mmCIF file of C-alpha atoms in Angstrom:
data_model
loop_
_atom_site.group_PDB
_atom_site.id
_atom_site.type_symbol
_atom_site.label_atom_id
_atom_site.label_comp_id
_atom_site.label_asym_id
_atom_site.label_seq_id
_atom_site.Cartn_x
_atom_site.Cartn_y
_atom_site.Cartn_z
ATOM 1 C CA UNK C 7 98.175 39.964 60.412
ATOM 2 C CA UNK C 8 95.232 41.724 61.996
ATOM 3 C CA UNK C 9 93.379 41.489 58.694
ATOM 4 C CA UNK C 10 94.159 37.770 58.493
ATOM 5 C CA UNK C 11 92.835 37.264 62.025
ATOM 6 C CA UNK C 12 89.625 38.973 61.202
ATOM 7 C CA UNK C 13 89.144 36.815 58.126
ATOM 8 C CA UNK C 14 89.956 33.446 59.641
ATOM 9 C CA UNK C 15 90.774 33.396 63.361
ATOM 10 C CA UNK C 16 91.191 29.619 63.534
ATOM 11 C CA UNK C 17 93.521 29.550 60.576
ATOM 12 C CA UNK C 18 95.585 32.439 61.972
ATOM 13 C CA UNK C 19 96.119 30.755 65.347
ATOM 14 C CA UNK C 20 97.219 27.586 63.617
ATOM 15 C CA UNK C 21 99.860 29.451 61.639
ATOM 16 C CA UNK C 22 101.292 31.114 64.797
ATOM 17 C CA UNK C 23 101.749 27.857 66.731
ATOM 18 C CA UNK C 24 104.859 25.608 66.295
ATOM 19 C CA UNK C 25 104.337 23.369 63.307
ATOM 20 C CA UNK C 26 101.966 25.985 62.148
ATOM 21 C CA UNK C 27 101.848 25.254 58.413
ATOM 22 C CA UNK C 28 100.737 21.631 58.900
ATOM 23 C CA UNK C 29 98.182 22.599 61.499
ATOM 24 C CA UNK C 30 97.003 25.434 59.259
ATOM 25 C CA UNK C 31 96.501 23.021 56.399
ATOM 26 C CA UNK C 32 94.522 20.657 58.640
ATOM 27 C CA UNK C 33 92.452 23.532 59.964
ATOM 28 C CA UNK C 34 91.734 24.629 56.399
ATOM 29 C CA UNK C 35 90.599 21.139 55.430
ATOM 30 C CA UNK C 36 88.266 20.980 58.444
ATOM 31 C CA UNK C 37 86.794 24.328 57.410
ATOM 32 C CA UNK C 38 86.154 23.065 53.899
ATOM 33 C CA UNK C 39 84.453 19.943 55.240
ATOM 34 C CA UNK C 40 82.315 22.102 57.481
ATOM 35 C CA UNK C 41 81.272 24.228 54.547
ATOM 36 C CA UNK C 42 80.291 21.112 52.644
ATOM 37 C CA UNK C 43 78.167 19.922 55.547
ATOM 38 C CA UNK C 44 76.511 23.274 56.292
ATOM 39 C CA UNK C 45 76.358 25.575 53.273
ATOM 40 C CA UNK C 46 76.599 29.234 54.101
ATOM 41 C CA UNK C 47 73.480 31.323 53.358
ATOM 42 C CA UNK C 48 74.386 34.874 52.368
ATOM 43 C CA UNK C 49 71.768 37.421 53.443
ATOM 44 C CA UNK C 50 71.589 41.071 52.373
ATOM 45 C CA UNK C 51 71.426 43.794 55.049
ATOM 46 C CA UNK C 52 68.248 43.925 57.100
ATOM 47 C CA UNK C 53 66.956 47.084 55.423
ATOM 48 C CA UNK C 54 67.406 45.590 51.975
ATOM 49 C CA UNK C 55 65.758 42.370 53.086
ATOM 50 C CA UNK C 56 62.712 44.312 54.264
ATOM 51 C CA UNK C 57 62.442 46.260 51.037
ATOM 52 C CA UNK C 58 62.811 43.131 48.958
ATOM 53 C CA UNK C 59 60.134 41.409 51.013
ATOM 54 C CA UNK C 60 57.702 44.245 50.351
ATOM 55 C CA UNK C 61 58.357 44.273 46.602
ATOM 56 C CA UNK C 62 58.177 40.525 46.032
ATOM 57 C CA UNK C 63 54.905 38.979 47.177
ATOM 58 C CA UNK C 64 54.946 35.437 48.427
ATOM 59 C CA UNK C 65 54.356 32.892 45.682
ATOM 60 C CA UNK C 66 50.800 31.521 45.405
ATOM 61 C CA UNK C 67 50.278 27.981 46.496
ATOM 62 C CA UNK C 68 48.669 25.862 43.791
ATOM 63 C CA UNK C 69 46.570 22.858 44.764
ATOM 64 C CA UNK C 70 48.311 19.556 44.181
ATOM 65 C CA UNK C 71 47.410 17.842 40.905
ATOM 66 C CA UNK C 72 44.792 15.123 41.167
ATOM 67 C CA UNK C 73 46.183 11.631 41.467
ATOM 68 C CA UNK C 74 46.140 9.596 38.254
ATOM 69 C CA UNK C 75 43.445 6.923 38.008
ATOM 70 C CA UNK C 76 44.366 3.622 39.559
ATOM 71 C CA UNK C 77 45.375 1.056 36.964
ATOM 72 C CA UNK C 78 45.381 -2.682 37.401
ATOM 73 C CA UNK C 79 47.555 -4.959 35.345
ATOM 74 C CA UNK C 80 46.176 -8.324 34.414
ATOM 75 C CA UNK C 81 47.006 -11.253 32.204
ATOM 76 C CA UNK C 82 44.381 -12.832 30.008
ATOM 77 C CA UNK C 83 43.511 -15.805 32.144
ATOM 78 C CA UNK C 84 40.579 -18.086 31.400
ATOM 79 C CA UNK C 85 38.381 -16.183 33.872
ATOM 80 C CA UNK C 86 38.833 -12.841 32.115
ATOM 81 C CA UNK C 87 38.340 -14.454 28.719
ATOM 82 C CA UNK C 88 35.077 -15.984 29.926
ATOM 83 C CA UNK C 89 33.801 -12.665 31.309
ATOM 84 C CA UNK C 90 34.274 -10.842 28.028
ATOM 85 C CA UNK C 91 32.759 -13.703 26.056
ATOM 86 C CA UNK C 92 29.671 -13.832 28.260
ATOM 87 C CA UNK C 93 29.111 -10.066 28.079
ATOM 88 C CA UNK C 94 28.488 -10.410 24.349
ATOM 89 C CA UNK C 95 25.399 -12.550 24.928
ATOM 90 C CA UNK C 96 21.865 -11.170 25.090
ATOM 91 C CA UNK C 97 21.126 -13.287 28.149
ATOM 92 C CA UNK C 98 23.907 -11.554 30.094
ATOM 93 C CA UNK C 99 22.810 -8.095 28.897
ATOM 94 C CA UNK C 100 19.213 -8.702 29.969
ATOM 95 C CA UNK C 101 20.028 -10.373 33.290
ATOM 96 C CA UNK C 102 22.869 -8.143 34.488
ATOM 97 C CA UNK C 103 22.067 -4.928 32.626
ATOM 98 C CA UNK C 104 25.566 -4.615 31.143
ATOM 99 C CA UNK C 105 26.739 -3.975 27.587
ATOM 100 C CA UNK C 106 30.096 -4.334 25.867
ATOM 101 C CA UNK C 107 31.481 -1.369 23.904
ATOM 102 C CA UNK C 108 34.640 -1.342 21.807
ATOM 103 C CA UNK C 109 36.677 1.395 20.169
ATOM 104 C CA UNK C 110 37.630 4.985 21.032
ATOM 105 C CA UNK C 111 34.764 6.684 19.210
ATOM 106 C CA UNK C 112 32.017 4.537 20.685
ATOM 107 C CA UNK C 113 33.367 4.608 24.248
ATOM 108 C CA UNK C 114 33.994 8.357 24.123
ATOM 109 C CA UNK C 115 30.455 9.004 22.841
ATOM 110 C CA UNK C 116 29.076 6.784 25.588
ATOM 111 C CA UNK C 117 31.004 8.595 28.329
ATOM 112 C CA UNK C 118 30.034 12.039 27.067
ATOM 113 C CA UNK C 119 26.366 11.001 26.898
ATOM 114 C CA UNK C 120 26.427 9.883 30.537
ATOM 115 C CA UNK C 121 26.741 6.116 30.209
ATOM 116 C CA UNK C 122 28.162 4.528 33.380
ATOM 117 C CA UNK C 123 31.428 2.593 32.858
ATOM 118 C CA UNK C 124 32.320 -0.364 35.050
ATOM 119 C CA UNK C 125 35.552 -1.749 33.575
ATOM 120 C CA UNK C 126 37.832 -0.557 30.790
ATOM 121 C CA UNK C 127 40.429 -2.862 29.261
ATOM 122 C CA UNK C 128 43.215 -1.066 27.378
ATOM 123 C CA UNK C 129 46.606 -1.949 25.945
ATOM 124 C CA UNK C 130 48.438 1.406 26.299
ATOM 125 C CA UNK C 131 47.991 4.492 28.477
ATOM 126 C CA UNK C 132 47.583 6.542 25.318
ATOM 127 C CA UNK C 133 44.107 5.082 24.864
ATOM 128 C CA UNK C 134 42.951 6.643 28.139
ATOM 129 C CA UNK C 135 44.284 10.117 27.301
ATOM 130 C CA UNK C 136 41.702 10.474 24.542
ATOM 131 C CA UNK C 137 38.817 9.891 26.986
ATOM 132 C CA UNK C 138 37.295 12.398 29.444
ATOM 133 C CA UNK C 139 39.331 11.888 32.631
ATOM 134 C CA UNK C 140 36.536 12.875 35.007
ATOM 135 C CA UNK C 141 34.330 10.086 33.630
ATOM 136 C CA UNK C 142 36.995 7.438 34.252
ATOM 137 C CA UNK C 143 37.109 7.854 38.029
ATOM 138 C CA UNK C 144 34.136 5.571 38.542
ATOM 139 C CA UNK C 145 35.555 2.741 36.395
ATOM 140 C CA UNK C 146 38.073 -0.020 37.025
ATOM 141 C CA UNK C 147 40.973 0.375 34.600
ATOM 142 C CA UNK C 148 42.722 -2.843 33.601
ATOM 143 C CA UNK C 149 45.850 -2.850 31.438
ATOM 144 C CA UNK C 150 46.235 -5.943 29.283
ATOM 145 C CA UNK C 151 48.308 -6.960 26.289
ATOM 146 C CA UNK C 152 47.162 -5.893 22.853
ATOM 147 C CA UNK C 153 47.322 -9.542 21.749
ATOM 148 C CA UNK C 154 44.698 -10.350 24.370
ATOM 149 C CA UNK C 155 42.356 -7.582 23.193
ATOM 150 C CA UNK C 156 42.899 -8.737 19.622
ATOM 151 C CA UNK C 157 41.774 -12.241 20.553
ATOM 152 C CA UNK C 158 38.659 -10.892 22.349
ATOM 153 C CA UNK C 159 37.689 -8.362 19.683
ATOM 154 C CA UNK C 160 35.205 -8.884 16.858
ATOM 155 C CA UNK C 161 36.863 -6.142 14.782
ATOM 156 C CA UNK C 162 39.230 -6.799 11.902
ATOM 157 C CA UNK C 163 41.566 -4.061 13.196
ATOM 158 C CA UNK C 164 41.076 -3.734 16.989
ATOM 159 C CA UNK C 165 41.869 -0.383 18.598
ATOM 160 C CA UNK C 166 43.065 -1.738 21.935
ATOM 161 C CA UNK C 167 40.157 -0.466 24.050
ATOM 162 C CA UNK C 168 37.120 -2.404 25.331
ATOM 163 C CA UNK C 169 34.649 -1.332 28.016
ATOM 164 C CA UNK C 170 31.858 -2.891 30.056
ATOM 165 C CA UNK C 171 29.080 -0.355 30.756
ATOM 166 C CA UNK C 172 25.723 -0.363 32.454
ATOM 167 C CA UNK C 173 22.991 -0.662 29.842
ATOM 168 C CA UNK C 174 22.118 2.990 29.079
ATOM 169 C CA UNK C 175 18.714 4.337 30.083
ATOM 170 C CA UNK C 176 17.445 6.785 27.459
ATOM 171 C CA UNK C 177 15.661 8.847 30.137
ATOM 172 C CA UNK C 178 18.973 9.555 31.911
ATOM 173 C CA UNK C 179 21.202 10.234 28.929
ATOM 174 C CA UNK C 180 22.580 13.641 27.904
ATOM 175 C CA UNK C 181 22.468 13.714 24.135
ATOM 176 C CA UNK C 182 24.638 16.132 22.112
ATOM 177 C CA UNK C 183 23.340 19.680 21.873
ATOM 178 C CA UNK C 184 23.739 19.700 18.094
ATOM 179 C CA UNK C 185 21.506 16.628 17.867
ATOM 180 C CA UNK C 186 18.826 18.151 20.074
ATOM 181 C CA UNK C 187 18.728 21.447 18.175
ATOM 182 C CA UNK C 188 18.425 19.579 14.859
ATOM 183 C CA UNK C 189 15.658 17.262 16.079
ATOM 184 C CA UNK C 190 12.477 17.175 13.979
ATOM 185 C CA UNK C 191 8.902 16.003 14.720
ATOM 186 C CA UNK C 192 9.784 12.753 12.975
ATOM 187 C CA UNK C 193 9.835 9.362 14.725
ATOM 188 C CA UNK C 194 10.796 5.894 13.564
ATOM 189 C CA UNK C 195 9.194 2.567 14.508
ATOM 190 C CA UNK C 196 11.102 -0.603 13.626
ATOM 191 C CA UNK C 197 8.894 -3.647 13.061
ATOM 192 C CA UNK C 198 10.633 -7.059 13.097
ATOM 193 C CA UNK C 199 14.058 -5.788 12.010
ATOM 194 C CA UNK C 200 16.105 -8.882 12.798
ATOM 195 C CA UNK C 201 19.339 -8.303 10.913
ATOM 196 C CA UNK C 202 21.943 -6.578 13.159
ATOM 197 C CA UNK C 203 23.642 -4.756 10.303
ATOM 198 C CA UNK C 204 20.338 -3.419 8.993
ATOM 199 C CA UNK C 205 19.192 -2.196 12.404
ATOM 200 C CA UNK C 206 22.504 -0.443 13.089
ATOM 201 C CA UNK C 207 22.371 1.281 9.711
ATOM 202 C CA UNK C 208 18.737 2.295 10.295
ATOM 203 C CA UNK C 209 19.646 3.842 13.665
ATOM 204 C CA UNK C 210 22.497 5.732 12.025
ATOM 205 C CA UNK C 211 20.132 7.068 9.342
ATOM 206 C CA UNK C 212 17.597 8.064 12.002
ATOM 207 C CA UNK C 213 20.251 10.056 13.864
ATOM 208 C CA UNK C 214 21.424 11.674 10.636
ATOM 209 C CA UNK C 215 17.907 12.656 9.606
ATOM 210 C CA UNK C 216 17.231 14.241 13.001
ATOM 211 C CA UNK C 217 14.606 11.815 14.272
ATOM 212 C CA UNK C 218 13.188 12.643 17.662
ATOM 213 C CA UNK C 219 13.031 9.036 18.865
ATOM 214 C CA UNK C 220 13.286 5.415 17.682
ATOM 215 C CA UNK C 221 10.937 2.680 18.922
ATOM 216 C CA UNK C 222 11.807 -1.013 18.518
ATOM 217 C CA UNK C 223 9.009 -3.549 18.799
ATOM 218 C CA UNK C 224 9.281 -7.102 20.044
ATOM 219 C CA UNK C 225 10.868 -9.228 17.361
ATOM 220 C CA UNK C 226 13.621 -6.723 16.551
ATOM 221 C CA UNK C 227 17.223 -7.663 17.217
ATOM 222 C CA UNK C 228 18.724 -6.352 20.465
ATOM 223 C CA UNK C 229 20.070 -2.842 19.721
ATOM 224 C CA UNK C 230 22.989 -3.434 22.139
ATOM 225 C CA UNK C 231 24.325 -6.421 20.246
ATOM 226 C CA UNK C 232 27.943 -5.757 19.175
ATOM 227 C CA UNK C 233 27.135 -5.933 15.444
ATOM 228 C CA UNK C 234 24.331 -3.394 15.818
ATOM 229 C CA UNK C 235 26.621 -1.090 17.802
ATOM 230 C CA UNK C 236 29.313 -1.243 15.130
ATOM 231 C CA UNK C 237 26.862 -0.504 12.309
ATOM 232 C CA UNK C 238 25.248 2.300 14.332
ATOM 233 C CA UNK C 239 28.514 4.279 14.548
ATOM 234 C CA UNK C 240 27.536 6.042 17.773
ATOM 235 C CA UNK C 241 23.849 6.595 16.942
ATOM 236 C CA UNK C 242 22.911 4.833 20.200
ATOM 237 C CA UNK C 243 24.245 7.853 22.109
ATOM 238 C CA UNK C 244 22.715 10.539 19.899
ATOM 239 C CA UNK C 245 18.968 9.899 20.147
ATOM 240 C CA UNK C 246 16.577 7.975 22.441
ATOM 241 C CA UNK C 247 16.088 4.306 21.571
ATOM 242 C CA UNK C 248 13.214 2.491 23.285
ATOM 243 C CA UNK C 249 13.475 -1.265 22.743
ATOM 244 C CA UNK C 250 11.391 -4.395 23.236
ATOM 245 C CA UNK C 251 7.965 -2.724 23.065
ATOM 246 C CA UNK C 252 4.749 -4.629 22.494
ATOM 247 C CA UNK C 253 2.272 -2.990 20.158
ATOM 248 C CA UNK C 254 -0.110 -2.164 22.993
ATOM 249 C CA UNK C 255 2.516 0.100 24.581
ATOM 250 C CA UNK C 256 3.669 1.775 21.358
ATOM 251 C CA UNK C 257 0.949 4.493 21.360
ATOM 252 C CA UNK C 258 1.925 5.581 24.887
ATOM 253 C CA UNK C 259 5.465 6.262 23.604
ATOM 254 C CA UNK C 260 4.203 8.515 20.801
ATOM 255 C CA UNK C 261 3.247 12.196 21.140
ATOM 256 C CA UNK C 262 -0.402 13.136 20.987
ATOM 257 C CA UNK C 263 -1.869 13.892 17.575
ATOM 258 C CA UNK C 264 0.844 12.046 15.644
ATOM 259 C CA UNK C 265 0.151 10.311 12.333
ATOM 260 C CA UNK C 266 1.699 6.898 11.698
ATOM 261 C CA UNK C 267 2.684 6.002 8.131
ATOM 262 C CA UNK C 268 4.168 2.735 6.863
ATOM 263 C CA UNK C 269 6.924 2.425 4.285
ATOM 264 C CA UNK C 270 6.195 -0.079 1.540
ATOM 265 C CA UNK C 271 8.354 -1.314 -1.311
ATOM 266 C CA UNK C 272 5.444 -2.857 -3.181
ATOM 267 C CA UNK C 273 4.044 -0.638 -5.905
ATOM 268 C CA UNK C 274 0.233 -1.022 -6.082
ATOM 269 C CA UNK C 275 0.363 -0.505 -9.854
ATOM 270 C CA UNK C 276 1.420 -4.133 -10.203
ATOM 271 C CA UNK C 277 4.553 -5.963 -11.207
ATOM 272 C CA UNK C 278 4.456 -4.753 -14.797
ATOM 273 C CA UNK C 279 4.394 -1.118 -13.724
ATOM 274 C CA UNK C 280 1.280 -0.468 -15.762
ATOM 275 C CA UNK C 281 -1.838 1.095 -14.390
ATOM 276 C CA UNK C 282 -1.677 4.619 -13.047
ATOM 277 C CA UNK C 283 0.812 7.382 -13.542
ATOM 278 C CA UNK C 284 3.065 8.257 -10.587
ATOM 279 C CA UNK C 285 1.113 11.410 -9.799
ATOM 280 C CA UNK C 286 -2.284 9.720 -9.754
ATOM 281 C CA UNK C 287 -1.669 7.072 -7.073
ATOM 282 C CA UNK C 288 -4.387 8.129 -4.660
ATOM 283 C CA UNK C 289 -6.851 5.270 -4.314
ATOM 284 C CA UNK C 290 -6.868 3.171 -1.150
ATOM 285 C CA UNK C 291 -5.083 -0.139 -1.499
ATOM 286 C CA UNK C 292 -6.462 -3.367 -0.081
ATOM 287 C CA UNK C 293 -3.757 -5.254 1.787
ATOM 288 C CA UNK C 294 -3.763 -8.994 1.269
ATOM 289 C CA UNK C 295 -3.419 -11.387 4.203
ATOM 290 C CA UNK C 296 -0.012 -12.871 4.765
ATOM 291 C CA UNK C 297 0.744 -16.323 3.484
ATOM 292 C CA UNK C 298 1.123 -19.096 6.027
ATOM 293 C CA UNK C 299 4.644 -19.292 7.488
ATOM 294 C CA UNK C 300 6.965 -21.890 6.021
ATOM 295 C CA UNK C 301 8.544 -22.712 9.375
ATOM 296 C CA UNK C 302 6.967 -23.317 12.738
ATOM 297 C CA UNK C 303 8.970 -20.620 14.468
ATOM 298 C CA UNK C 304 7.821 -17.917 12.063
ATOM 299 C CA UNK C 305 5.057 -15.646 13.234
ATOM 300 C CA UNK C 306 1.949 -15.140 11.150
ATOM 301 C CA UNK C 307 -1.750 -15.891 11.016
ATOM 302 C CA UNK C 308 -3.866 -16.880 8.055
ATOM 303 C CA UNK C 309 -6.813 -14.695 7.225
ATOM 304 C CA UNK C 310 -5.974 -11.809 9.548
ATOM 305 C CA UNK C 311 -8.128 -8.770 8.818
ATOM 306 C CA UNK C 312 -5.823 -6.101 7.384
ATOM 307 C CA UNK C 313 -7.150 -2.531 7.249
ATOM 308 C CA UNK C 314 -7.170 -0.496 4.076
ATOM 309 C CA UNK C 315 -4.658 2.342 3.868
ATOM 310 C CA UNK C 316 -4.466 5.061 1.237
ATOM 311 C CA UNK C 317 -1.229 4.792 -0.712
ATOM 312 C CA UNK C 318 0.996 7.505 -2.143
ATOM 313 C CA UNK C 319 4.534 7.842 -3.324
ATOM 314 C CA UNK C 320 7.094 8.730 -0.664
ATOM 315 C CA UNK C 321 8.089 11.974 -2.426
ATOM 316 C CA UNK C 322 4.558 13.389 -2.189
ATOM 317 C CA UNK C 323 3.598 15.469 0.820
ATOM 318 C CA UNK C 324 2.934 13.446 3.996
ATOM 319 C CA UNK C 325 4.375 15.588 6.829
ATOM 320 C CA UNK C 326 1.563 18.059 7.502
ATOM 321 C CA UNK C 327 1.473 16.842 11.120
ATOM 322 C CA UNK C 328 4.099 15.213 13.376
ATOM 323 C CA UNK C 329 4.625 11.804 11.859
ATOM 324 C CA UNK C 330 6.078 8.408 12.703
ATOM 325 C CA UNK C 331 7.300 6.021 10.014
ATOM 326 C CA UNK C 332 7.134 2.239 10.390
ATOM 327 C CA UNK C 333 9.857 0.189 8.689
ATOM 328 C CA UNK C 334 9.221 -3.548 8.388
ATOM 329 C CA UNK C 335 11.786 -6.326 8.220
ATOM 330 C CA UNK C 336 12.752 -7.905 4.918
ATOM 331 C CA UNK C 337 11.676 -11.399 5.916
ATOM 332 C CA UNK C 338 8.292 -10.736 7.538
ATOM 333 C CA UNK C 339 7.430 -7.281 6.220
ATOM 334 C CA UNK C 340 4.899 -5.089 7.979
ATOM 335 C CA UNK C 341 2.938 -6.731 10.768
ATOM 336 C CA UNK C 342 -0.882 -6.425 11.021
ATOM 337 C CA UNK C 343 -0.381 -4.490 14.260
ATOM 338 C CA UNK C 344 1.622 -1.836 12.405
ATOM 339 C CA UNK C 345 -1.106 -1.458 9.792
ATOM 340 C CA UNK C 346 -3.821 -1.221 12.445
ATOM 341 C CA UNK C 347 -1.879 1.498 14.283
ATOM 342 C CA UNK C 348 -1.426 3.442 11.042
ATOM 343 C CA UNK C 349 -5.133 3.149 10.237
ATOM 344 C CA UNK C 350 -6.126 4.361 13.710
ATOM 345 C CA UNK C 351 -4.111 7.570 13.217
ATOM 346 C CA UNK C 352 -5.188 8.276 9.631
ATOM 347 C CA UNK C 353 -1.842 7.147 8.264
ATOM 348 C CA UNK C 354 -0.807 6.178 4.749
ATOM 349 C CA UNK C 355 1.329 3.754 2.829
ATOM 350 C CA UNK C 356 4.467 5.457 1.531
ATOM 351 C CA UNK C 357 5.419 3.624 -1.642
ATOM 352 C CA UNK C 358 8.992 3.575 -2.959
ATOM 353 C CA UNK C 359 8.681 2.714 -6.658
ATOM 354 C CA UNK C 360 11.313 0.467 -8.181
ATOM 355 C CA UNK C 361 11.881 -0.749 -11.730
ATOM 356 C CA UNK C 362 9.639 -3.747 -12.516
ATOM 357 C CA UNK C 363 11.396 -7.045 -11.898
ATOM 358 C CA UNK C 364 13.747 -5.643 -9.237
ATOM 359 C CA UNK C 365 13.423 -7.201 -5.811
ATOM 360 C CA UNK C 366 12.246 -5.114 -2.851
ATOM 361 C CA UNK C 367 14.738 -2.702 -1.336
ATOM 362 C CA UNK C 368 16.836 -3.485 1.682
ATOM 363 C CA UNK C 369 15.029 -2.268 4.832
ATOM 364 C CA UNK C 370 17.940 -0.030 5.811
ATOM 365 C CA UNK C 371 17.952 1.635 2.381
ATOM 366 C CA UNK C 372 14.175 2.068 2.432
ATOM 367 C CA UNK C 373 14.375 3.665 5.882
ATOM 368 C CA UNK C 374 17.052 6.120 4.745
ATOM 369 C CA UNK C 375 15.056 7.125 1.658
ATOM 370 C CA UNK C 376 11.831 7.786 3.560
ATOM 371 C CA UNK C 377 13.432 9.475 6.585
ATOM 372 C CA UNK C 378 15.505 11.937 4.598
ATOM 373 C CA UNK C 379 12.514 12.734 2.379
ATOM 374 C CA UNK C 380 10.557 13.427 5.552
ATOM 375 C CA UNK C 381 13.359 15.682 6.745
ATOM 376 C CA UNK C 382 13.333 17.565 3.438
ATOM 377 C CA UNK C 383 9.585 18.121 3.620
ATOM 378 C CA UNK C 384 9.666 19.243 7.267
ATOM 379 C CA UNK C 385 12.496 21.712 6.675
ATOM 380 C CA UNK C 386 10.737 23.062 3.601
ATOM 381 C CA UNK C 387 7.532 23.503 5.578
ATOM 382 C CA UNK C 388 9.366 25.287 8.409
ATOM 383 C CA UNK C 389 11.021 27.585 5.894
ATOM 384 C CA UNK C 390 7.674 28.498 4.351
ATOM 385 C CA UNK C 391 6.165 29.181 7.774
ATOM 386 C CA UNK C 392 9.078 31.465 8.682
ATOM 387 C CA UNK C 393 8.622 33.404 5.447
ATOM 388 C CA UNK C 394 4.901 33.830 6.109
ATOM 389 C CA UNK C 395 5.652 35.228 9.569
ATOM 390 C CA UNK C 396 8.190 37.686 8.170
ATOM 391 C CA UNK C 397 5.977 38.774 5.296
ATOM 392 C CA UNK C 398 2.349 38.294 6.370
ATOM 393 C CA UNK C 399 -0.243 38.450 3.633
ATOM 394 C CA UNK C 400 -2.501 41.467 4.016
ATOM 395 C CA UNK C 401 -6.034 40.560 2.913
#
């Protein structure tokens, strides 16, 4: 009995009173309810608690995870539809300084290069996981239905991600390290390239060849037009692109001592291919004045004085100094200003020979041929210089 009292005094007293069993049962139920309300915490002896406290250090407190970016949910009302339609226009891009980018690859390249996002429209949260999270904090994130993005998109198979960015400034961009280390003293000047697909492909070739910079003169299509962006495949965020230049400001955007050459599809040997052998094309070629334009809106002047430029085939050596290549549009060709600039720097015509009777090459194809030949010559020259430094000739 003494042992029972020590274990449960209340229960023991209830058993000793008249009607003890019922009261004992009630007392037991009250004890159970009390245990449910206030769970018992079993502690080891004080000495053991002290030893355990010394052996087990207090757990480190980790900083709370950053809050996820705020997401708005919106339906494709007429206002939102109008905003995305207007952002595709050149007038909006010039007036507000905003551009429209679409697709994971393009938007990711833009964010990594330092382009500033304003609004991103996406259909699923999975689209945001593939983008750098730190770059998204400054943007408004709007979740919309994929059907809405599909109706806004110009792509055949939309990816569910569209962004409005500030128009990138090439002086503030951070281009990929691999692109910078592969850059060559080779520049490209686009003269009246008006087809969006051609310009995008030319920019892509310039990035692939390792061009240092691309200059676009007045008369070229806007490089931030959606079709140019799609054809460029991210080239806009891999090398500097300076657009809308007049010919008076072109020299100030070129390094000192550079030679300007012009790419030409017209073989000076004549249409029949007869005349000189490929290796003997050295004589200067007189450029004929342009014919009068057929339409009033076409640019051109009759009887403009065109300077003489020495001509050579594109595969012959022309990269002894840093060089810029001018690519003319298919419709208007090379402008007199381009030829005057080339003449003032001691430049040449780089002729791409084609089979007689074949029309002139597409401007994008001509650009790729000349740029990659320039890359080959520059790399070969650098290799020869390295070998001369390793094994100097003792005279």
